[in-house]
mmCIF file of C-alpha atoms and ligand atoms in Angstrom:
data_model
loop_
_atom_site.group_PDB
_atom_site.id
_atom_site.type_symbol
_atom_site.label_atom_id
_atom_site.label_comp_id
_atom_site.label_asym_id
_atom_site.label_seq_id
_atom_site.Cartn_x
_atom_site.Cartn_y
_atom_site.Cartn_z
ATOM 1 C CA MET T 27 -7.568 26.983 -9.515
ATOM 2 C CA THR T 28 -3.833 27.250 -10.122
ATOM 3 C CA SER T 29 -2.284 26.217 -13.414
ATOM 4 C CA ALA T 30 -0.435 22.904 -13.543
ATOM 5 C CA PRO T 31 3.140 23.272 -12.349
ATOM 6 C CA LEU T 32 5.858 21.756 -14.478
ATOM 7 C CA PHE T 33 7.798 19.004 -12.806
ATOM 8 C CA ARG T 34 11.531 19.397 -12.590
ATOM 9 C CA VAL T 35 13.166 16.064 -13.306
ATOM 10 C CA GLU T 36 16.100 15.163 -11.065
ATOM 11 C CA PRO T 37 16.955 11.524 -11.729
ATOM 12 C CA THR T 38 18.453 9.498 -8.898
ATOM 13 C CA ALA T 39 22.241 9.133 -8.890
ATOM 14 C CA SER T 40 21.980 5.610 -7.506
ATOM 15 C CA PRO T 41 19.172 3.576 -9.081
ATOM 16 C CA THR T 42 18.526 0.088 -7.714
ATOM 17 C CA PRO T 43 20.727 -2.389 -9.640
ATOM 18 C CA ASP T 44 18.711 -4.310 -12.282
ATOM 19 C CA ALA T 45 19.394 -7.670 -10.658
ATOM 20 C CA ARG T 46 18.098 -6.482 -7.265
ATOM 21 C CA ARG T 47 15.015 -4.914 -8.838
ATOM 22 C CA GLU T 48 14.245 -8.111 -10.743
ATOM 23 C CA GLU T 49 14.623 -10.059 -7.519
ATOM 24 C CA ILE T 50 12.139 -7.760 -5.740
ATOM 25 C CA LEU T 51 9.692 -8.000 -8.641
ATOM 26 C CA THR T 52 9.533 -11.799 -8.443
ATOM 27 C CA ALA T 53 7.878 -11.570 -4.977
ATOM 28 C CA PRO T 54 7.019 -7.945 -4.185
ATOM 29 C CA GLY T 55 4.249 -8.565 -1.631
ATOM 30 C CA PHE T 56 2.397 -5.324 -0.855
ATOM 31 C CA GLY T 57 3.724 -1.963 0.292
ATOM 32 C CA LEU T 58 7.193 -3.255 1.162
ATOM 33 C CA TYR T 59 9.425 -1.965 -1.619
ATOM 34 C CA PHE T 60 9.442 1.388 -3.371
ATOM 35 C CA SER T 61 10.541 2.458 -6.816
ATOM 36 C CA ASP T 62 13.613 4.636 -7.391
ATOM 37 C CA HIS T 63 11.781 7.968 -7.643
ATOM 38 C CA MET T 64 9.018 9.983 -6.051
ATOM 39 C CA ILE T 65 7.092 13.170 -6.780
ATOM 40 C CA SER T 66 7.026 16.189 -4.491
ATOM 41 C CA ALA T 67 5.264 19.567 -4.668
ATOM 42 C CA THR T 68 4.653 22.287 -2.121
ATOM 43 C CA TRP T 69 1.749 24.646 -1.532
ATOM 44 C CA THR T 70 1.683 27.930 0.356
ATOM 45 C CA PRO T 71 -1.013 30.619 0.215
ATOM 46 C CA GLU T 72 1.379 33.074 -1.469
ATOM 47 C CA ARG T 73 2.885 30.805 -4.103
ATOM 48 C CA GLU T 74 0.121 28.191 -4.381
ATOM 49 C CA TRP T 75 1.525 24.952 -5.909
ATOM 50 C CA HIS T 76 5.241 25.242 -6.665
ATOM 51 C CA ASP T 77 8.562 23.422 -6.527
ATOM 52 C CA ALA T 78 7.034 20.386 -8.273
ATOM 53 C CA ARG T 79 9.662 17.783 -9.051
ATOM 54 C CA LEU T 80 10.516 14.168 -9.583
ATOM 55 C CA HIS T 81 13.521 13.077 -7.552
ATOM 56 C CA ALA T 82 15.175 10.143 -5.807
ATOM 57 C CA TYR T 83 12.940 8.224 -3.382
ATOM 58 C CA GLY T 84 14.021 8.893 0.178
ATOM 59 C CA PRO T 85 13.057 10.002 3.691
ATOM 60 C CA LEU T 86 11.340 13.314 4.347
ATOM 61 C CA SER T 87 12.727 15.536 7.036
ATOM 62 C CA VAL T 88 9.922 16.376 9.462
ATOM 63 C CA ASP T 89 10.101 18.859 12.327
ATOM 64 C CA PRO T 90 8.511 17.491 15.535
ATOM 65 C CA ALA T 91 6.010 20.362 15.456
ATOM 66 C CA THR T 92 4.795 19.566 11.933
ATOM 67 C CA ALA T 93 1.022 19.977 12.024
ATOM 68 C CA VAL T 94 0.073 16.609 10.489
ATOM 69 C CA LEU T 95 1.737 14.738 13.363
ATOM 70 C CA HIS T 96 -0.603 16.429 15.823
ATOM 71 C CA TYR T 97 -3.898 17.055 14.021
ATOM 72 C CA ALA T 98 -3.896 14.464 11.190
ATOM 73 C CA GLN T 99 -4.654 16.904 8.380
ATOM 74 C CA GLU T 100 -3.846 14.354 5.671
ATOM 75 C CA ILE T 101 -5.458 12.679 2.647
ATOM 76 C CA PHE T 102 -4.358 9.987 0.228
ATOM 77 C CA GLU T 103 -5.290 8.008 -2.865
ATOM 78 C CA GLY T 104 -4.553 4.523 -4.149
ATOM 79 C CA LEU T 105 -4.499 3.277 -7.725
ATOM 80 C CA LYS T 106 -2.467 0.930 -9.878
ATOM 81 C CA ALA T 107 -0.394 0.884 -13.055
ATOM 82 C CA TYR T 108 -0.793 -2.289 -15.136
ATOM 83 C CA ALA T 109 1.615 -3.770 -17.681
ATOM 84 C CA HIS T 110 -0.135 -5.181 -20.742
ATOM 85 C CA ASP T 111 1.197 -8.098 -22.772
ATOM 86 C CA ASP T 112 2.394 -5.788 -25.571
ATOM 87 C CA GLY T 113 4.666 -3.964 -23.084
ATOM 88 C CA SER T 114 2.498 -0.863 -22.733
ATOM 89 C CA ILE T 115 1.672 0.483 -19.251
ATOM 90 C CA TRP T 116 -1.678 1.902 -18.217
ATOM 91 C CA THR T 117 -3.474 3.366 -15.220
ATOM 92 C CA PHE T 118 -7.187 2.943 -14.503
ATOM 93 C CA ARG T 119 -9.461 6.015 -14.273
ATOM 94 C CA PRO T 120 -6.764 8.308 -12.792
ATOM 95 C CA GLU T 121 -8.985 11.382 -13.290
ATOM 96 C CA ALA T 122 -11.563 9.781 -10.981
ATOM 97 C CA ASN T 123 -8.906 9.466 -8.272
ATOM 98 C CA ALA T 124 -7.850 13.069 -8.975
ATOM 99 C CA ARG T 125 -11.396 14.339 -8.476
ATOM 100 C CA ARG T 126 -11.863 12.298 -5.316
ATOM 101 C CA PHE T 127 -8.539 13.696 -4.054
ATOM 102 C CA GLN T 128 -10.000 17.173 -4.586
ATOM 103 C CA ARG T 129 -13.150 16.287 -2.640
ATOM 104 C CA SER T 130 -11.069 14.805 0.186
ATOM 105 C CA ALA T 131 -8.881 17.938 0.185
ATOM 106 C CA GLU T 132 -11.924 20.155 0.529
ATOM 107 C CA ARG T 133 -13.207 18.219 3.552
ATOM 108 C CA LEU T 134 -9.795 18.308 5.268
ATOM 109 C CA ALA T 135 -9.297 22.026 4.479
ATOM 110 C CA LEU T 136 -6.313 21.226 2.253
ATOM 111 C CA PRO T 137 -5.672 23.026 -1.060
ATOM 112 C CA GLU T 138 -7.112 21.603 -4.245
ATOM 113 C CA LEU T 139 -4.612 20.004 -6.619
ATOM 114 C CA PRO T 140 -5.608 20.413 -10.293
ATOM 115 C CA VAL T 141 -6.716 17.153 -11.949
ATOM 116 C CA GLU T 142 -4.100 17.612 -14.716
ATOM 117 C CA THR T 143 -1.318 18.012 -12.154
ATOM 118 C CA PHE T 144 -2.379 14.868 -10.298
ATOM 119 C CA VAL T 145 -2.505 12.822 -13.514
ATOM 120 C CA ALA T 146 0.748 14.342 -14.836
ATOM 121 C CA ALA T 147 2.505 13.438 -11.566
ATOM 122 C CA LEU T 148 1.416 9.803 -11.898
ATOM 123 C CA ASP T 149 2.361 9.661 -15.573
ATOM 124 C CA LEU T 150 5.824 11.073 -14.891
ATOM 125 C CA LEU T 151 6.540 8.739 -11.982
ATOM 126 C CA VAL T 152 5.254 5.619 -13.768
ATOM 127 C CA SER T 153 7.042 6.348 -17.019
ATOM 128 C CA THR T 154 10.313 7.126 -15.204
ATOM 129 C CA ASP T 155 10.062 3.995 -13.059
ATOM 130 C CA ARG T 156 8.514 1.777 -15.749
ATOM 131 C CA GLY T 157 11.053 -0.915 -14.889
ATOM 132 C CA TRP T 158 9.294 -1.247 -11.520
ATOM 133 C CA VAL T 159 5.968 -2.341 -12.999
ATOM 134 C CA PRO T 160 5.786 -6.094 -12.406
ATOM 135 C CA ARG T 161 4.644 -8.286 -15.288
ATOM 136 C CA GLY T 162 2.417 -11.331 -15.342
ATOM 137 C CA GLY T 163 -0.497 -12.526 -13.216
ATOM 138 C CA GLU T 164 -2.478 -9.987 -11.226
ATOM 139 C CA THR T 165 0.566 -7.859 -10.422
ATOM 140 C CA SER T 166 0.802 -4.081 -10.640
ATOM 141 C CA LEU T 167 2.683 -0.989 -9.533
ATOM 142 C CA TYR T 168 0.637 0.477 -6.677
ATOM 143 C CA LEU T 169 0.576 4.281 -6.728
ATOM 144 C CA ARG T 170 0.132 6.233 -3.528
ATOM 145 C CA PRO T 171 -0.489 10.003 -3.884
ATOM 146 C CA PHE T 172 -0.826 11.833 -0.558
ATOM 147 C CA MET T 173 -1.019 15.369 0.810
ATOM 148 C CA PHE T 174 -0.405 16.597 4.332
ATOM 149 C CA ALA T 175 -0.123 19.628 6.597
ATOM 150 C CA SER T 176 3.612 20.334 6.646
ATOM 151 C CA GLU T 177 3.563 23.680 8.448
ATOM 152 C CA VAL T 178 5.631 23.770 11.622
ATOM 153 C CA PHE T 179 2.987 25.180 13.925
ATOM 154 C CA LEU T 180 0.911 23.827 16.805
ATOM 155 C CA GLY T 181 -2.029 26.196 16.387
ATOM 156 C CA VAL T 182 -5.252 24.557 15.276
ATOM 157 C CA ARG T 183 -6.092 25.933 11.848
ATOM 158 C CA PRO T 184 -5.637 24.806 8.224
ATOM 159 C CA SER T 185 -1.940 24.456 7.483
ATOM 160 C CA GLN T 186 -0.299 27.280 5.548
ATOM 161 C CA HIS T 187 2.340 24.921 4.187
ATOM 162 C CA VAL T 188 1.215 21.726 2.472
ATOM 163 C CA SER T 189 3.188 18.902 0.864
ATOM 164 C CA PHE T 190 2.051 16.638 -1.958
ATOM 165 C CA HIS T 191 3.920 13.462 -2.849
ATOM 166 C CA VAL T 192 3.470 10.364 -4.947
ATOM 167 C CA ILE T 193 5.342 7.161 -4.197
ATOM 168 C CA SER T 194 4.996 3.810 -5.930
ATOM 169 C CA SER T 195 5.347 0.251 -4.761
ATOM 170 C CA PRO T 196 5.333 -2.969 -6.789
ATOM 171 C CA ALA T 197 2.470 -5.249 -5.733
ATOM 172 C CA GLY T 198 2.133 -8.995 -6.160
ATOM 173 C CA ALA T 199 -1.196 -10.714 -6.765
ATOM 174 C CA TYR T 200 -3.503 -10.031 -3.802
ATOM 175 C CA PHE T 201 -4.604 -13.670 -3.789
ATOM 176 C CA LYS T 202 -1.448 -15.716 -4.182
ATOM 177 C CA SER T 203 -3.168 -19.057 -4.599
ATOM 178 C CA GLY T 204 -6.437 -18.131 -6.232
ATOM 179 C CA VAL T 205 -9.343 -16.039 -4.989
ATOM 180 C CA ARG T 206 -10.393 -17.087 -1.505
ATOM 181 C CA PRO T 207 -13.431 -15.888 0.459
ATOM 182 C CA VAL T 208 -12.644 -13.771 3.550
ATOM 183 C CA SER T 209 -14.305 -13.785 6.947
ATOM 184 C CA ILE T 210 -15.832 -10.583 8.254
ATOM 185 C CA TRP T 211 -16.451 -9.360 11.776
ATOM 186 C CA LEU T 212 -19.578 -7.254 12.334
ATOM 187 C CA SER T 213 -18.463 -4.364 14.518
ATOM 188 C CA ARG T 214 -21.013 -3.508 17.206
ATOM 189 C CA ASP T 215 -18.721 -1.389 19.373
ATOM 190 C CA TYR T 216 -17.604 1.007 16.668
ATOM 191 C CA SER T 217 -18.770 2.838 13.570
ATOM 192 C CA ARG T 218 -16.419 3.824 10.782
ATOM 193 C CA ALA T 219 -18.010 7.198 10.127
ATOM 194 C CA GLY T 220 -20.749 9.453 11.435
ATOM 195 C CA ALA T 221 -23.071 11.944 9.757
ATOM 196 C CA GLY T 222 -21.159 15.142 9.038
ATOM 197 C CA GLY T 223 -17.816 13.447 9.705
ATOM 198 C CA THR T 224 -15.055 12.465 7.311
ATOM 199 C CA GLY T 225 -16.416 9.114 6.081
ATOM 200 C CA ALA T 226 -16.601 10.239 2.452
ATOM 201 C CA ALA T 227 -13.014 11.548 2.459
ATOM 202 C CA LYS T 228 -10.019 9.302 1.926
ATOM 203 C CA CYS T 229 -8.066 10.467 4.960
ATOM 204 C CA GLY T 230 -5.576 8.684 7.166
ATOM 205 C CA GLY T 231 -7.647 9.453 10.273
ATOM 206 C CA ASN T 232 -10.445 7.151 9.093
ATOM 207 C CA TYR T 233 -7.925 4.339 8.854
ATOM 208 C CA ALA T 234 -6.462 5.059 12.279
ATOM 209 C CA ALA T 235 -9.967 4.750 13.736
ATOM 210 C CA SER T 236 -10.523 1.416 11.953
ATOM 211 C CA LEU T 237 -7.477 -0.287 13.489
ATOM 212 C CA ARG T 238 -9.006 -1.130 16.887
ATOM 213 C CA PRO T 239 -12.130 -2.687 15.285
ATOM 214 C CA GLN T 240 -9.747 -4.542 12.946
ATOM 215 C CA GLN T 241 -7.905 -5.899 16.018
ATOM 216 C CA GLN T 242 -11.212 -7.093 17.445
ATOM 217 C CA ALA T 243 -11.930 -8.844 14.151
ATOM 218 C CA ALA T 244 -8.611 -10.655 14.439
ATOM 219 C CA GLU T 245 -9.403 -11.608 18.051
ATOM 220 C CA HIS T 246 -12.487 -13.360 16.634
ATOM 221 C CA SER T 247 -10.505 -15.016 13.814
ATOM 222 C CA CYS T 248 -11.898 -12.684 11.176
ATOM 223 C CA GLU T 249 -9.873 -10.955 8.484
ATOM 224 C CA GLN T 250 -11.971 -7.824 7.899
ATOM 225 C CA VAL T 251 -14.570 -5.655 9.659
ATOM 226 C CA VAL T 252 -17.931 -4.487 8.369
ATOM 227 C CA PHE T 253 -19.439 -1.341 9.875
ATOM 228 C CA LEU T 254 -23.058 -0.336 10.419
ATOM 229 C CA ASP T 255 -24.382 3.219 10.360
ATOM 230 C CA SER T 256 -23.699 5.187 13.527
ATOM 231 C CA LEU T 257 -27.282 6.380 14.149
ATOM 232 C CA GLU T 258 -29.472 3.282 13.996
ATOM 233 C CA HIS T 259 -26.804 0.545 14.020
ATOM 234 C CA THR T 260 -28.912 -1.117 11.348
ATOM 235 C CA TRP T 261 -27.649 -0.255 7.883
ATOM 236 C CA ILE T 262 -24.636 -1.864 6.275
ATOM 237 C CA GLU T 263 -22.073 0.752 5.300
ATOM 238 C CA GLU T 264 -18.782 -0.774 4.195
ATOM 239 C CA LEU T 265 -15.579 -2.471 5.340
ATOM 240 C CA GLY T 266 -12.564 -0.536 6.671
ATOM 241 C CA GLY T 267 -11.342 0.090 3.126
ATOM 242 C CA MET T 268 -13.715 -1.710 0.761
ATOM 243 C CA ASN T 269 -17.298 -1.256 -0.432
ATOM 244 C CA ILE T 270 -19.755 -4.150 -0.206
ATOM 245 C CA PHE T 271 -22.135 -5.810 -2.709
ATOM 246 C CA PHE T 272 -24.928 -8.393 -2.429
ATOM 247 C CA VAL T 273 -25.874 -10.683 -5.320
ATOM 248 C CA HIS T 274 -29.459 -11.931 -5.155
ATOM 249 C CA ASP T 275 -30.638 -15.330 -6.365
ATOM 250 C CA ASP T 276 -32.338 -13.670 -9.375
ATOM 251 C CA GLY T 277 -29.022 -12.068 -10.397
ATOM 252 C CA ASN T 278 -29.900 -8.614 -9.077
ATOM 253 C CA ILE T 279 -26.996 -6.763 -7.514
ATOM 254 C CA VAL T 280 -27.451 -4.454 -4.558
ATOM 255 C CA THR T 281 -24.989 -2.095 -2.849
ATOM 256 C CA PRO T 282 -25.579 0.637 -0.256
ATOM 257 C CA PRO T 283 -25.712 4.128 -1.784
ATOM 258 C CA VAL T 284 -22.691 6.376 -1.309
ATOM 259 C CA SER T 285 -23.405 9.032 1.254
ATOM 260 C CA GLY T 286 -21.494 11.216 3.643
ATOM 261 C CA THR T 287 -20.471 8.086 5.539
ATOM 262 C CA ILE T 288 -19.616 5.687 2.705
ATOM 263 C CA LEU T 289 -16.563 6.217 0.533
ATOM 264 C CA ASP T 290 -17.266 6.622 -3.176
ATOM 265 C CA GLY T 291 -15.118 3.718 -4.411
ATOM 266 C CA ILE T 292 -13.937 3.781 -8.011
ATOM 267 C CA THR T 293 -13.993 -0.016 -8.115
ATOM 268 C CA ARG T 294 -17.572 0.141 -6.785
ATOM 269 C CA ASP T 295 -18.595 2.610 -9.484
ATOM 270 C CA SER T 296 -16.885 0.554 -12.206
ATOM 271 C CA LEU T 297 -18.504 -2.692 -11.076
ATOM 272 C CA LEU T 298 -21.952 -1.101 -11.121
ATOM 273 C CA ALA T 299 -21.416 -0.200 -14.784
ATOM 274 C CA ILE T 300 -19.936 -3.591 -15.668
ATOM 275 C CA ALA T 301 -22.669 -5.553 -13.888
ATOM 276 C CA ALA T 302 -25.416 -3.553 -15.615
ATOM 277 C CA ASP T 303 -23.781 -4.177 -18.990
ATOM 278 C CA MET T 304 -23.550 -7.887 -18.201
ATOM 279 C CA GLY T 305 -27.335 -7.907 -17.827
ATOM 280 C CA HIS T 306 -27.694 -7.609 -14.067
ATOM 281 C CA LYS T 307 -30.231 -5.276 -12.556
ATOM 282 C CA VAL T 308 -28.226 -3.049 -10.212
ATOM 283 C CA ASP T 309 -29.726 -1.282 -7.258
ATOM 284 C CA GLU T 310 -28.121 1.279 -4.938
ATOM 285 C CA ARG T 311 -30.227 1.184 -1.805
ATOM 286 C CA PRO T 312 -29.803 0.750 1.942
ATOM 287 C CA VAL T 313 -29.331 -2.850 3.109
ATOM 288 C CA SER T 314 -29.975 -3.695 6.748
ATOM 289 C CA ILE T 315 -28.038 -6.239 8.758
ATOM 290 C CA ASP T 316 -31.295 -8.218 9.118
ATOM 291 C CA GLU T 317 -31.745 -8.298 5.352
ATOM 292 C CA TRP T 318 -28.226 -9.713 5.052
ATOM 293 C CA ARG T 319 -28.764 -12.378 7.724
ATOM 294 C CA ASP T 320 -32.269 -13.361 6.593
ATOM 295 C CA GLY T 321 -31.305 -13.203 2.923
ATOM 296 C CA VAL T 322 -28.424 -15.623 3.333
ATOM 297 C CA SER T 323 -30.575 -17.964 5.473
ATOM 298 C CA SER T 324 -33.443 -17.968 2.976
ATOM 299 C CA GLY T 325 -31.191 -18.197 -0.072
ATOM 300 C CA ARG T 326 -32.382 -14.833 -1.407
ATOM 301 C CA ILE T 327 -28.820 -13.510 -1.116
ATOM 302 C CA ALA T 328 -26.650 -15.858 -3.133
ATOM 303 C CA GLU T 329 -23.265 -14.105 -3.019
ATOM 304 C CA VAL T 330 -21.603 -11.321 -1.044
ATOM 305 C CA PHE T 331 -18.413 -9.560 -2.050
ATOM 306 C CA ALA T 332 -16.291 -6.550 -1.096
ATOM 307 C CA CYS T 333 -14.357 -4.396 -3.557
ATOM 308 C CA GLY T 334 -11.529 -1.883 -3.715
ATOM 309 C CA THR T 335 -8.407 -1.159 -5.730
ATOM 310 C CA ALA T 336 -6.060 -3.403 -3.742
ATOM 311 C CA ALA T 337 -7.990 -6.692 -3.914
ATOM 312 C CA VAL T 338 -10.357 -5.765 -6.794
ATOM 313 C CA ILE T 339 -13.091 -8.122 -5.555
ATOM 314 C CA THR T 340 -12.955 -10.239 -2.413
ATOM 315 C CA PRO T 341 -15.727 -12.767 -1.879
ATOM 316 C CA VAL T 342 -17.181 -12.775 1.639
ATOM 317 C CA GLY T 343 -17.333 -16.297 3.029
ATOM 318 C CA ARG T 344 -18.387 -15.772 6.616
ATOM 319 C CA LEU T 345 -19.989 -13.058 8.716
ATOM 320 C CA ALA T 346 -19.436 -13.332 12.467
ATOM 321 C CA TRP T 347 -20.694 -11.256 15.403
ATOM 322 C CA GLU T 348 -20.691 -11.425 19.193
ATOM 323 C CA ASP T 349 -22.940 -14.495 19.526
ATOM 324 C CA GLY T 350 -23.381 -15.933 16.097
ATOM 325 C CA GLU T 351 -22.174 -16.389 12.580
ATOM 326 C CA LEU T 352 -23.419 -16.904 9.090
ATOM 327 C CA ASN T 353 -21.920 -18.831 6.222
ATOM 328 C CA CYS T 354 -22.192 -16.772 3.019
ATOM 329 C CA GLY T 355 -20.504 -19.286 0.713
ATOM 330 C CA GLU T 356 -17.312 -21.316 0.897
ATOM 331 C CA GLN T 357 -16.415 -20.785 -2.703
ATOM 332 C CA THR T 358 -16.309 -17.690 -4.879
ATOM 333 C CA GLY T 359 -19.777 -17.257 -6.396
ATOM 334 C CA GLU T 360 -20.310 -17.384 -10.144
ATOM 335 C CA VAL T 361 -21.486 -13.794 -10.508
ATOM 336 C CA THR T 362 -18.675 -12.529 -8.270
ATOM 337 C CA ALA T 363 -16.128 -14.422 -10.363
ATOM 338 C CA SER T 364 -17.481 -13.258 -13.717
ATOM 339 C CA ILE T 365 -17.672 -9.569 -12.767
ATOM 340 C CA ARG T 366 -14.201 -9.762 -11.244
ATOM 341 C CA GLN T 367 -12.839 -11.354 -14.420
ATOM 342 C CA ARG T 368 -14.474 -8.720 -16.617
ATOM 343 C CA LEU T 369 -12.886 -5.834 -14.687
ATOM 344 C CA LEU T 370 -9.451 -7.493 -14.628
ATOM 345 C CA ASP T 371 -9.645 -8.208 -18.377
ATOM 346 C CA ILE T 372 -10.168 -4.493 -19.008
ATOM 347 C CA GLN T 373 -7.410 -3.453 -16.579
ATOM 348 C CA TYR T 374 -4.869 -5.905 -18.012
ATOM 349 C CA GLY T 375 -5.795 -5.138 -21.627
ATOM 350 C CA ARG T 376 -7.181 -8.590 -22.394
ATOM 351 C CA ALA T 377 -10.546 -7.107 -23.360
ATOM 352 C CA ASP T 378 -11.358 -3.820 -24.985
ATOM 353 C CA ASP T 379 -12.439 -0.941 -22.879
ATOM 354 C CA PRO T 380 -15.798 0.412 -24.066
ATOM 355 C CA TYR T 381 -15.857 2.821 -21.099
ATOM 356 C CA GLY T 382 -12.668 4.736 -21.897
ATOM 357 C CA TRP T 383 -11.365 3.964 -18.418
ATOM 358 C CA MET T 384 -7.793 3.009 -19.300
ATOM 359 C CA HIS T 385 -5.178 5.757 -19.452
ATOM 360 C CA ARG T 386 -2.015 4.972 -21.406
ATOM 361 C CA VAL T 387 1.217 5.981 -19.675
ATOM 362 C CA VAL T 388 3.918 4.117 -21.588
ATOM 363 C CA VAL T 389 3.441 3.116 -25.241
HETATM 364 C C1 PLP P 23 -10.234 3.544 -0.858
HETATM 365 C C2 PLP P 23 -11.450 3.054 -0.154
HETATM 366 C C3 PLP P 23 -12.403 2.220 -0.793
HETATM 367 C C4 PLP P 23 -12.218 1.667 -2.173
HETATM 368 O O1 PLP P 23 -12.101 2.651 -3.158
HETATM 369 P P1 PLP P 23 -11.478 2.287 -4.576
HETATM 370 O O2 PLP P 23 -11.508 3.590 -5.305
HETATM 371 O O3 PLP P 23 -12.373 1.277 -5.190
HETATM 372 O O4 PLP P 23 -10.113 1.754 -4.328
HETATM 373 C C5 PLP P 23 -13.523 1.868 -0.069
HETATM 374 N N1 PLP P 23 -13.716 2.276 1.204
HETATM 375 C C6 PLP P 23 -12.831 3.061 1.834
HETATM 376 C C7 PLP P 23 -13.107 3.479 3.228
HETATM 377 C C8 PLP P 23 -11.671 3.479 1.181
HETATM 378 O O5 PLP P 23 -10.796 4.246 1.826
#
């Protein structure tokens, strides 16, 4: 492992005027606007990680033969910075994202970035662009670290030149007018991941492969897709970018176990801890599509929700497939709402954090 590079700080000569920034922050949406700075670092076999710096946000110059454009050797992460009422700014479990980034890097034959470097990059960007962290409601500054094969070479082998960047984007509340259950399309034509594939890595290629199923969901008036396992087409895996949970009528909470084909979500892991501490029995075990359908029909499954950093928790209202559908609840369930609230209270500093999950960036 290389030692953490120091970041050179090269502030932008033309920051966004305060009035324009404030205007953006009143209705940022998601992924539309970017803060004034970004992080960059480069890796080569000879020099390992070097040229780490914070600089003005702006386009990258990419040769048409850059490897990532052809072979998709790329990984990313997603996490948020939260402003607390006292003005301090915090991230949530950034070391967990750093470790997952390392696991993704290994699978995609990219170099490992030290955990301290990953966290230091986020801290530097967030503290420099603290004015870009929206305040109030469920708003945040979304942080997007990513790494890609930047060697100019069409041969198929791990890139010998790799770029790491972090950009940040103010995000409004995911649910603008209160939490609302989503509809889900059960994909029969496609699987998200296969045994031995890249399902456990957070790589752009997984998302590219989820877009066609997502289009099919939209063609059937559904907002999201849920995937089954690729071998038996029986076991619930997850959505395109969210893990899934089932709340039973006795309060027990069940979620499929992480495996080579299910992404190890940090929200998922956090909710398992929170739910257990709120007195729920939590169970990580395979759930079949029949168990879901029969459980909702019999009342055994009382609530279904999906989770991930962007939406935190999204209740599932409807499951639809080629010749049928199932109503899983028109309103957000009680357990779903209380677990969601508990996690948000920790993230926004309204409750203390017995887990040590919050990481202070700006005092
Ligand atoms: C990122 C992601 C999740 C959610 O992970 P979090 O760490 O909770 O944001 C779930 N599934 C997939 C496929 C993902 O890429």
